[in-house]
Amino acid sequence: MSDQHGYSDHDVQREVAELQAKSATAARIFDLRRIIGGLFVLYGVIVTIAGINPSDATLDKAEGVNINLWTGLGMLVLGIFFLVWLKLRPTPPAVPDEEPRE
């Protein structure tokens, strides 16, 4: 059966299924674990590189602790944790709403 615009029920159901698939894909792409993990890994690499060869002035300011190195490594560990978590427990696909068939 078709409505006044010429769409059949089958066309509408197919379009709804396509939109649900796109929505599930968008949910996986924009999962916060991916964004947070990626940013922590990126900033962790930058801060770790800054801490590999610290100047004496930098060490004096931090009372002898290479704070950039330790902070960068901590950020790397946290970022990797988020990315591993995403890999082990991915976002489940959206379950389509079941409508009774006539």
PDB file of C-alpha atoms in Angstrom, residues 16-85:
ATOM      1  CA  VAL A  16      14.178   3.665   8.890  1.00  0.00           C
ATOM      2  CA  ALA A  17      16.604   0.719   8.923  1.00  0.00           C
ATOM      3  CA  GLU A  18      19.206   2.781   7.040  1.00  0.00           C
ATOM      4  CA  LEU A  19      18.847   5.675   9.493  1.00  0.00           C
ATOM      5  CA  GLN A  20      19.232   3.307  12.456  1.00  0.00           C
ATOM      6  CA  ALA A  21      22.416   1.862  10.940  1.00  0.00           C
ATOM      7  CA  LYS A  22      23.820   5.376  10.386  1.00  0.00           C
ATOM      8  CA  SER A  23      22.925   6.309  13.972  1.00  0.00           C
ATOM      9  CA  ALA A  24      24.724   3.239  15.359  1.00  0.00           C
ATOM     10  CA  THR A  25      27.793   4.061  13.251  1.00  0.00           C
ATOM     11  CA  ALA A  26      27.787   7.665  14.503  1.00  0.00           C
ATOM     12  CA  ALA A  27      27.505   6.439  18.094  1.00  0.00           C
ATOM     13  CA  ARG A  28      30.575   4.238  17.627  1.00  0.00           C
ATOM     14  CA  ILE A  29      32.577   7.009  15.936  1.00  0.00           C
ATOM     15  CA  PHE A  30      31.799   9.597  18.609  1.00  0.00           C
ATOM     16  CA  ASP A  31      32.170   7.281  21.605  1.00  0.00           C
ATOM     17  CA  LEU A  32      33.686   9.403  24.393  1.00  0.00           C
ATOM     18  CA  ARG A  33      36.196   6.686  25.224  1.00  0.00           C
ATOM     19  CA  ARG A  34      37.731   7.085  21.762  1.00  0.00           C
ATOM     20  CA  ILE A  35      37.910  10.872  22.035  1.00  0.00           C
ATOM     21  CA  ILE A  36      39.277  10.910  25.598  1.00  0.00           C
ATOM     22  CA  GLY A  37      41.712   8.068  24.928  1.00  0.00           C
ATOM     23  CA  GLY A  38      43.001   9.651  21.742  1.00  0.00           C
ATOM     24  CA  LEU A  39      43.537  13.040  23.357  1.00  0.00           C
ATOM     25  CA  PHE A  40      45.290  11.579  26.398  1.00  0.00           C
ATOM     26  CA  VAL A  41      47.603   9.514  24.176  1.00  0.00           C
ATOM     27  CA  LEU A  42      48.382  12.547  21.994  1.00  0.00           C
ATOM     28  CA  TYR A  43      49.061  14.896  24.919  1.00  0.00           C
ATOM     29  CA  GLY A  44      50.887  12.116  26.780  1.00  0.00           C
ATOM     30  CA  VAL A  45      53.316  11.711  23.880  1.00  0.00           C
ATOM     31  CA  ILE A  46      53.914  15.471  23.725  1.00  0.00           C
ATOM     32  CA  VAL A  47      54.477  15.846  27.479  1.00  0.00           C
ATOM     33  CA  THR A  48      56.650  12.703  27.647  1.00  0.00           C
ATOM     34  CA  ILE A  49      58.864  14.035  24.839  1.00  0.00           C
ATOM     35  CA  ALA A  50      59.169  17.326  26.735  1.00  0.00           C
ATOM     36  CA  GLY A  51      60.211  15.380  29.841  1.00  0.00           C
ATOM     37  CA  ILE A  52      62.817  13.132  28.224  1.00  0.00           C
ATOM     38  CA  ASN A  53      65.620  15.717  28.401  1.00  0.00           C
ATOM     39  CA  PRO A  54      64.655  18.302  31.048  1.00  0.00           C
ATOM     40  CA  SER A  55      66.690  21.403  31.760  1.00  0.00           C
ATOM     41  CA  ASP A  56      68.225  22.021  35.162  1.00  0.00           C
ATOM     42  CA  ALA A  57      65.893  24.985  35.675  1.00  0.00           C
ATOM     43  CA  THR A  58      62.855  22.786  35.071  1.00  0.00           C
ATOM     44  CA  LEU A  59      64.076  20.202  37.563  1.00  0.00           C
ATOM     45  CA  ASP A  60      64.838  22.914  40.141  1.00  0.00           C
ATOM     46  CA  LYS A  61      61.295  24.283  39.832  1.00  0.00           C
ATOM     47  CA  ALA A  62      59.870  20.803  40.485  1.00  0.00           C
ATOM     48  CA  GLU A  63      62.258  20.108  43.392  1.00  0.00           C
ATOM     49  CA  GLY A  64      64.222  17.493  41.449  1.00  0.00           C
ATOM     50  CA  VAL A  65      61.230  15.552  40.085  1.00  0.00           C
ATOM     51  CA  ASN A  66      60.930  15.222  36.321  1.00  0.00           C
ATOM     52  CA  ILE A  67      57.244  16.142  36.414  1.00  0.00           C
ATOM     53  CA  ASN A  68      56.815  16.280  32.618  1.00  0.00           C
ATOM     54  CA  LEU A  69      58.091  12.745  32.178  1.00  0.00           C
ATOM     55  CA  TRP A  70      55.928  11.258  34.938  1.00  0.00           C
ATOM     56  CA  THR A  71      52.823  13.220  33.932  1.00  0.00           C
ATOM     57  CA  GLY A  72      53.300  12.280  30.266  1.00  0.00           C
ATOM     58  CA  LEU A  73      53.673   8.598  31.110  1.00  0.00           C
ATOM     59  CA  GLY A  74      50.569   8.756  33.310  1.00  0.00           C
ATOM     60  CA  MET A  75      48.608  10.381  30.495  1.00  0.00           C
ATOM     61  CA  LEU A  76      49.803   7.709  28.069  1.00  0.00           C
ATOM     62  CA  VAL A  77      48.710   4.926  30.421  1.00  0.00           C
ATOM     63  CA  LEU A  78      45.286   6.524  30.920  1.00  0.00           C
ATOM     64  CA  GLY A  79      44.794   7.084  27.186  1.00  0.00           C
ATOM     65  CA  ILE A  80      45.789   3.513  26.372  1.00  0.00           C
ATOM     66  CA  PHE A  81      43.406   2.290  29.101  1.00  0.00           C
ATOM     67  CA  PHE A  82      40.483   4.110  27.439  1.00  0.00           C
ATOM     68  CA  LEU A  83      41.367   2.763  23.983  1.00  0.00           C
ATOM     69  CA  VAL A  84      41.766  -0.816  25.255  1.00  0.00           C
ATOM     70  CA  TRP A  85      38.448  -0.486  27.094  1.00  0.00           C
TER      71      TRP A  85
END
